[in-house]
mmCIF file of C-alpha atoms and ligand atoms in Angstrom:
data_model
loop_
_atom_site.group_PDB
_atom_site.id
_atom_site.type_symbol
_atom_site.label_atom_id
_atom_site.label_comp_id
_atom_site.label_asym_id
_atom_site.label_seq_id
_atom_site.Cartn_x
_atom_site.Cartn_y
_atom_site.Cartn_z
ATOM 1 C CA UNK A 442 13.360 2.792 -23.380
ATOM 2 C CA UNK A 443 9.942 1.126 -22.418
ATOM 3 C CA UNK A 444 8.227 2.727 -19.071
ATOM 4 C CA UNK A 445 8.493 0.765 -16.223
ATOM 5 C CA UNK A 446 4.744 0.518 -14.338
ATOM 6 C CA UNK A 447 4.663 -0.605 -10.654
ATOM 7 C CA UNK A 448 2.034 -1.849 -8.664
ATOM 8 C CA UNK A 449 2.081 -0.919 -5.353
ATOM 9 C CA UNK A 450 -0.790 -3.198 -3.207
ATOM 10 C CA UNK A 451 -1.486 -3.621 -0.096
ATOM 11 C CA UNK A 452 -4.674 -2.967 2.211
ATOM 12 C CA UNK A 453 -4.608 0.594 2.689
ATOM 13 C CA UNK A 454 -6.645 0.672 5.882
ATOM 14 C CA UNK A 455 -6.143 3.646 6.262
ATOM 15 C CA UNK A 456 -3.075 5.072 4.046
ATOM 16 C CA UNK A 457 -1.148 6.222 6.654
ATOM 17 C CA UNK A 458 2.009 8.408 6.216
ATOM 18 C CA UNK A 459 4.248 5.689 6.010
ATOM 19 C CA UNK A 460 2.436 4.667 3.042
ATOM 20 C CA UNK A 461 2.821 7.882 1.273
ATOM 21 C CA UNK A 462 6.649 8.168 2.266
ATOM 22 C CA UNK A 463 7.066 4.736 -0.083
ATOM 23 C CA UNK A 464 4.548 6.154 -2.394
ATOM 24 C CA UNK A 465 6.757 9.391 -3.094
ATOM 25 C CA UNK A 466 9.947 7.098 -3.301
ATOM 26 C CA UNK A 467 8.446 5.144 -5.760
ATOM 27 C CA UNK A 468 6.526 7.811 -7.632
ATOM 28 C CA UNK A 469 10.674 9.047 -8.563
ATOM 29 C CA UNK A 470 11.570 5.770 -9.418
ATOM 30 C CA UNK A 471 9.243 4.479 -11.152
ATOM 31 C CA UNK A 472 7.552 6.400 -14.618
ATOM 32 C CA UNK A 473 3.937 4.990 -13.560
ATOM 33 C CA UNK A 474 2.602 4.085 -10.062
ATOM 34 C CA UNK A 475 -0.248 2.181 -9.539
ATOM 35 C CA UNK A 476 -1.450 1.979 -5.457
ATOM 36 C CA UNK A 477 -3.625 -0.974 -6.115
ATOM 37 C CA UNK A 478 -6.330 -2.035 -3.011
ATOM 38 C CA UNK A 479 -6.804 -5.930 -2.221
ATOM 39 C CA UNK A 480 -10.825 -6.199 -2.397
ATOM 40 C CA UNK A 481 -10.113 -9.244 0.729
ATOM 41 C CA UNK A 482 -13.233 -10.450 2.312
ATOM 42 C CA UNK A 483 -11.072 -12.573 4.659
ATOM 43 C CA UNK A 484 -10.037 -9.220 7.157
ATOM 44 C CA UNK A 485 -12.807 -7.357 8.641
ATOM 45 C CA UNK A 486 -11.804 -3.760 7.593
ATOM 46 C CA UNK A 487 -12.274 -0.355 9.668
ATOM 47 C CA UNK A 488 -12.839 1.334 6.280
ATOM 48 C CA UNK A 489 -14.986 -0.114 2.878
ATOM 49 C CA UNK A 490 -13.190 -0.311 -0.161
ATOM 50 C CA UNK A 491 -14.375 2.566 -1.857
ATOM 51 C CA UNK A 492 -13.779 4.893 1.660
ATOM 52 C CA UNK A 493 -10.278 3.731 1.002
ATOM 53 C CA UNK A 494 -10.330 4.344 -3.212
ATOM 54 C CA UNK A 495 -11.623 7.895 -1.770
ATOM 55 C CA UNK A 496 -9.036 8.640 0.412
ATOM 56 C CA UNK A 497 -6.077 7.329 -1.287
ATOM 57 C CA UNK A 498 -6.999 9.530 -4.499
ATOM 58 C CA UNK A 499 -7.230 12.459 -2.138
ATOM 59 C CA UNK A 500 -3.821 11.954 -0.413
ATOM 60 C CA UNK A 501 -2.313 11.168 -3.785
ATOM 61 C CA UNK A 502 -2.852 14.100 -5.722
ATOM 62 C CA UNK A 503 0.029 15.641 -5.894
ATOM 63 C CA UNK A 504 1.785 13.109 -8.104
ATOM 64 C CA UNK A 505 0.509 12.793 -11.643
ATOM 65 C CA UNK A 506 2.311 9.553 -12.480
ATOM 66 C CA UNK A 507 0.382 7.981 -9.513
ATOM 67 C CA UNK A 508 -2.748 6.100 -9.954
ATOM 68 C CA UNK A 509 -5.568 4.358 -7.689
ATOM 69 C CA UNK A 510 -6.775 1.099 -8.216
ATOM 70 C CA UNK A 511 -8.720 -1.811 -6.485
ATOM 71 C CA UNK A 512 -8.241 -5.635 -7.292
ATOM 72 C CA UNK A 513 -9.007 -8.792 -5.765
ATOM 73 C CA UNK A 514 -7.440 -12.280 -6.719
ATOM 74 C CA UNK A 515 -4.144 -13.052 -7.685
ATOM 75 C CA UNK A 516 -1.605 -9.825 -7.667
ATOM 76 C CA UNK A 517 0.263 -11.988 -10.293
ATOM 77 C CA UNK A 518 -2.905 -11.785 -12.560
ATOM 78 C CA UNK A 519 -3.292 -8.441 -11.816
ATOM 79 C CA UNK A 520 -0.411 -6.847 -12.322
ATOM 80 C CA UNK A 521 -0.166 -8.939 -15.226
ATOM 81 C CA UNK A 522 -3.067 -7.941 -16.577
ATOM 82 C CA UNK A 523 -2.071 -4.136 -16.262
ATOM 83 C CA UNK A 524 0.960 -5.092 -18.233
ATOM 84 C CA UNK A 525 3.062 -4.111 -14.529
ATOM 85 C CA UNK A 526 7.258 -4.867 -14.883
ATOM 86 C CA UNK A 527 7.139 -4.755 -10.864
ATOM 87 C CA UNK A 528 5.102 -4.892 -7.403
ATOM 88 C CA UNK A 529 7.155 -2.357 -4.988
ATOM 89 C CA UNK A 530 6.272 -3.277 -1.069
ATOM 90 C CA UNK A 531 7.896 -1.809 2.110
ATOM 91 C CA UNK A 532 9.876 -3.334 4.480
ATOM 92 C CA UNK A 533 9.809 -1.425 7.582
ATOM 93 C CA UNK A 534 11.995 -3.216 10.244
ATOM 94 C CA UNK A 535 13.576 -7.282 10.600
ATOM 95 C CA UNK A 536 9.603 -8.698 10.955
ATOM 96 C CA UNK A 537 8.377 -7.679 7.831
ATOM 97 C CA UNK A 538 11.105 -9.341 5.884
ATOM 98 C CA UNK A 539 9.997 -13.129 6.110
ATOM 99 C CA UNK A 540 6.830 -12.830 4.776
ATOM 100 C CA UNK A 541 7.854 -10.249 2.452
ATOM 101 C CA UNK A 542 10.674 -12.521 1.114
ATOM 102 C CA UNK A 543 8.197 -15.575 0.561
ATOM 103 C CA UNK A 544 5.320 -13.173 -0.899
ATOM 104 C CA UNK A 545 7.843 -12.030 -3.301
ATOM 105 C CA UNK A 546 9.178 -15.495 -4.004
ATOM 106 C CA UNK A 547 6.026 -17.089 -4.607
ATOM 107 C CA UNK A 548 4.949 -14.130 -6.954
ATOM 108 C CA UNK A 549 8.135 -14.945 -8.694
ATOM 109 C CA UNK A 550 7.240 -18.615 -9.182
ATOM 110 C CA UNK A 551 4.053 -17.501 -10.261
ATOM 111 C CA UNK A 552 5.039 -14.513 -12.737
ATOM 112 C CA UNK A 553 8.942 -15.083 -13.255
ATOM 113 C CA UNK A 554 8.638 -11.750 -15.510
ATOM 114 C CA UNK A 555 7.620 -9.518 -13.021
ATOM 115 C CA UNK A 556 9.846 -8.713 -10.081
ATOM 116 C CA UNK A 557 9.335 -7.365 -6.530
ATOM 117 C CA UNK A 558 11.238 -4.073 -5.605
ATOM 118 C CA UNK A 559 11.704 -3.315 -1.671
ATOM 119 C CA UNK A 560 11.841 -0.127 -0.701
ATOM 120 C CA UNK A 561 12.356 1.265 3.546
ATOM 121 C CA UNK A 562 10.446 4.503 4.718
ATOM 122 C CA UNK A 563 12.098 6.911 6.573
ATOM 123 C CA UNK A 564 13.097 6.011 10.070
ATOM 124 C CA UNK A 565 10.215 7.942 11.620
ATOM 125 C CA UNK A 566 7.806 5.482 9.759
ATOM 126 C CA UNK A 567 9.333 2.393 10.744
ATOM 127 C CA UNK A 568 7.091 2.186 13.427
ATOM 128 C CA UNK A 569 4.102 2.916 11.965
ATOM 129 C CA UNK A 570 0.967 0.077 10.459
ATOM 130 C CA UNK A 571 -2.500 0.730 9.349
ATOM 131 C CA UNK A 572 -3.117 -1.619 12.708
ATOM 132 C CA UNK A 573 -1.672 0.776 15.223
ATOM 133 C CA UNK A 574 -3.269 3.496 13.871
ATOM 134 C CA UNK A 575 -7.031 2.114 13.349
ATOM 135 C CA UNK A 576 -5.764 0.601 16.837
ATOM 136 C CA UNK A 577 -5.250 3.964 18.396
ATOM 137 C CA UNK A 578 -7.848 5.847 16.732
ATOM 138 C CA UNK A 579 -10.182 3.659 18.303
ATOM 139 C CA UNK A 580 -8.973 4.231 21.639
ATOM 140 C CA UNK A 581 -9.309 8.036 21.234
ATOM 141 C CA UNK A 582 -5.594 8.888 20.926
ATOM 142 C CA UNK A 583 -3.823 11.131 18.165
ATOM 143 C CA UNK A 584 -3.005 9.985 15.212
ATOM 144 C CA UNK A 585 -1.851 13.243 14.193
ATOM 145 C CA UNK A 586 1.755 13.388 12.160
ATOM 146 C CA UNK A 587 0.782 9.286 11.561
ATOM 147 C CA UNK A 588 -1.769 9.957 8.576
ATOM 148 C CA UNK A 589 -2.528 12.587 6.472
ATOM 149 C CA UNK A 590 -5.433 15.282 7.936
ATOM 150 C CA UNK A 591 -7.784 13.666 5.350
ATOM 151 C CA UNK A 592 -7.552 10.396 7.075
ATOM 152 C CA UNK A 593 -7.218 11.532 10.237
ATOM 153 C CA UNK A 594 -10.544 13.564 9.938
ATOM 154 C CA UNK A 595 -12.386 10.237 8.898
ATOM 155 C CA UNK A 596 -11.033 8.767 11.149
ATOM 156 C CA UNK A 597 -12.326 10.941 13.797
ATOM 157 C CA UNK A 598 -15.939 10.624 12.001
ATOM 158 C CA UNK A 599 -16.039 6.323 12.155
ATOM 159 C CA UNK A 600 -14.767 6.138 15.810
ATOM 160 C CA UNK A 601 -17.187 8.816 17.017
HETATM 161 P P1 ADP B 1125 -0.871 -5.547 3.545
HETATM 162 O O1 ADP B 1125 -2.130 -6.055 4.184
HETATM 163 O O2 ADP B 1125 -0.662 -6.005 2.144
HETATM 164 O O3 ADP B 1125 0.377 -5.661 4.383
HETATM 165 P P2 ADP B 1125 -0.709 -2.733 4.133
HETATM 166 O O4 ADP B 1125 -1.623 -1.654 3.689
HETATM 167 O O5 ADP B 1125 -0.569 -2.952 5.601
HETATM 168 O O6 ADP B 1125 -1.183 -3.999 3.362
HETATM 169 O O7 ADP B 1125 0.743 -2.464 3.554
HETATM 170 C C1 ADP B 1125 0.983 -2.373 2.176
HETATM 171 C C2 ADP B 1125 2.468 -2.267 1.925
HETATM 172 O O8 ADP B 1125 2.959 -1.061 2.513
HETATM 173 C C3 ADP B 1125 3.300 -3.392 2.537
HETATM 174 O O9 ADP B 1125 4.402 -3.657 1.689
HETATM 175 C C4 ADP B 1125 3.812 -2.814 3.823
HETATM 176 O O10 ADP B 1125 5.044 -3.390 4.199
HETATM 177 C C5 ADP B 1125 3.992 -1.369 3.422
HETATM 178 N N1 ADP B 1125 3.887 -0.484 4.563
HETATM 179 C C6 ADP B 1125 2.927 -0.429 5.492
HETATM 180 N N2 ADP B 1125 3.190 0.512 6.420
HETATM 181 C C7 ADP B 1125 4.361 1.072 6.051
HETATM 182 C C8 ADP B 1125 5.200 2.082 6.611
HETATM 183 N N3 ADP B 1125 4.909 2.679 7.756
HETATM 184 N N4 ADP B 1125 6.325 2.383 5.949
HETATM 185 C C9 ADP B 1125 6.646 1.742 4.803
HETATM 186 N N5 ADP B 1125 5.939 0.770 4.242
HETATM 187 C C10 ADP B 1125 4.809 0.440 4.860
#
């Protein structure tokens, strides 16, 4: 049997716990994870690419079959250039869904070969987005129990 790679992207901005939960769902699934950040100079990000990179290989090292990666352009390309059977996103609650559903049908006109796999957090991260948290960082609340203490510690350091 061949081993199935996934490509996990997404802006990462900061990984927050939610993140992780998929990240650990996956990382059973799947024999190689790749959590792959969009290089997008469209959104004005709290954190640079690399502080992101940095983090992310932090908060990931207790999985060996997970890897960090950045890319920019086409995921399609991407993953198809990393030789990736699937792209797993989360879909936390109703609103994600629609543009989930035409992300992953527009990949799939794009790259019929390589499907999208949906996975749901647990219930106590269905709340949770890289927004809120950058959101309420900024406005001095906890963030405690929503990121890892990495993160949270940065975090703590750029809104200072
Ligand atoms: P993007 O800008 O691509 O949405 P994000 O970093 O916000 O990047 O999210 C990346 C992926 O992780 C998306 O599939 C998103 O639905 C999922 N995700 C984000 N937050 C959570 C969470 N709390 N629980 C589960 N999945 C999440």
């Amino acid at each position: 049997m061949k081993a199935v790679l996934a490509i996990y992207p997404g802006s990462f901005d900061p990984v927050t716990n939610g993140h992780l939960d998929l990240i650990g769902r996956g990382a059973k699934i799947f024999d190689r994870l790749v959590v792959a950040v969009l290089r997008n100079m469209e959104k004005d990000p709290l954190f640079s690419v690399s502080e992101r990179l940095e983090m992310l290989r932090e908060v990931t090292q207790p999985w060996p079959n997970v890897e960090v990666d950045v890319f920019e352009g086409l995921l399609m390309d991407y993953a198809r250039h990393k030789n990736a059977q699937v792209v797993l996103r989360g879909i936390r609650a109703i609103s994600d869904y629609e543009y989930e559903l035409q992300m992953a049908l527009m990949n799939r006109k794009l790259e019929p070969r390589i499907e999208t796999v949906f996975m749901m957090p647990a219930e106590a991260y269905s709340y949770l987005s890289s927004r809120l948290v950058r959101e309420i960082a900024r406005l001095g609340g906890s963030v405690k129990d929503l990121v890892p203490p990495a993160v949270e510690e940065r975090l703590k350091a750029k809104v200072a």
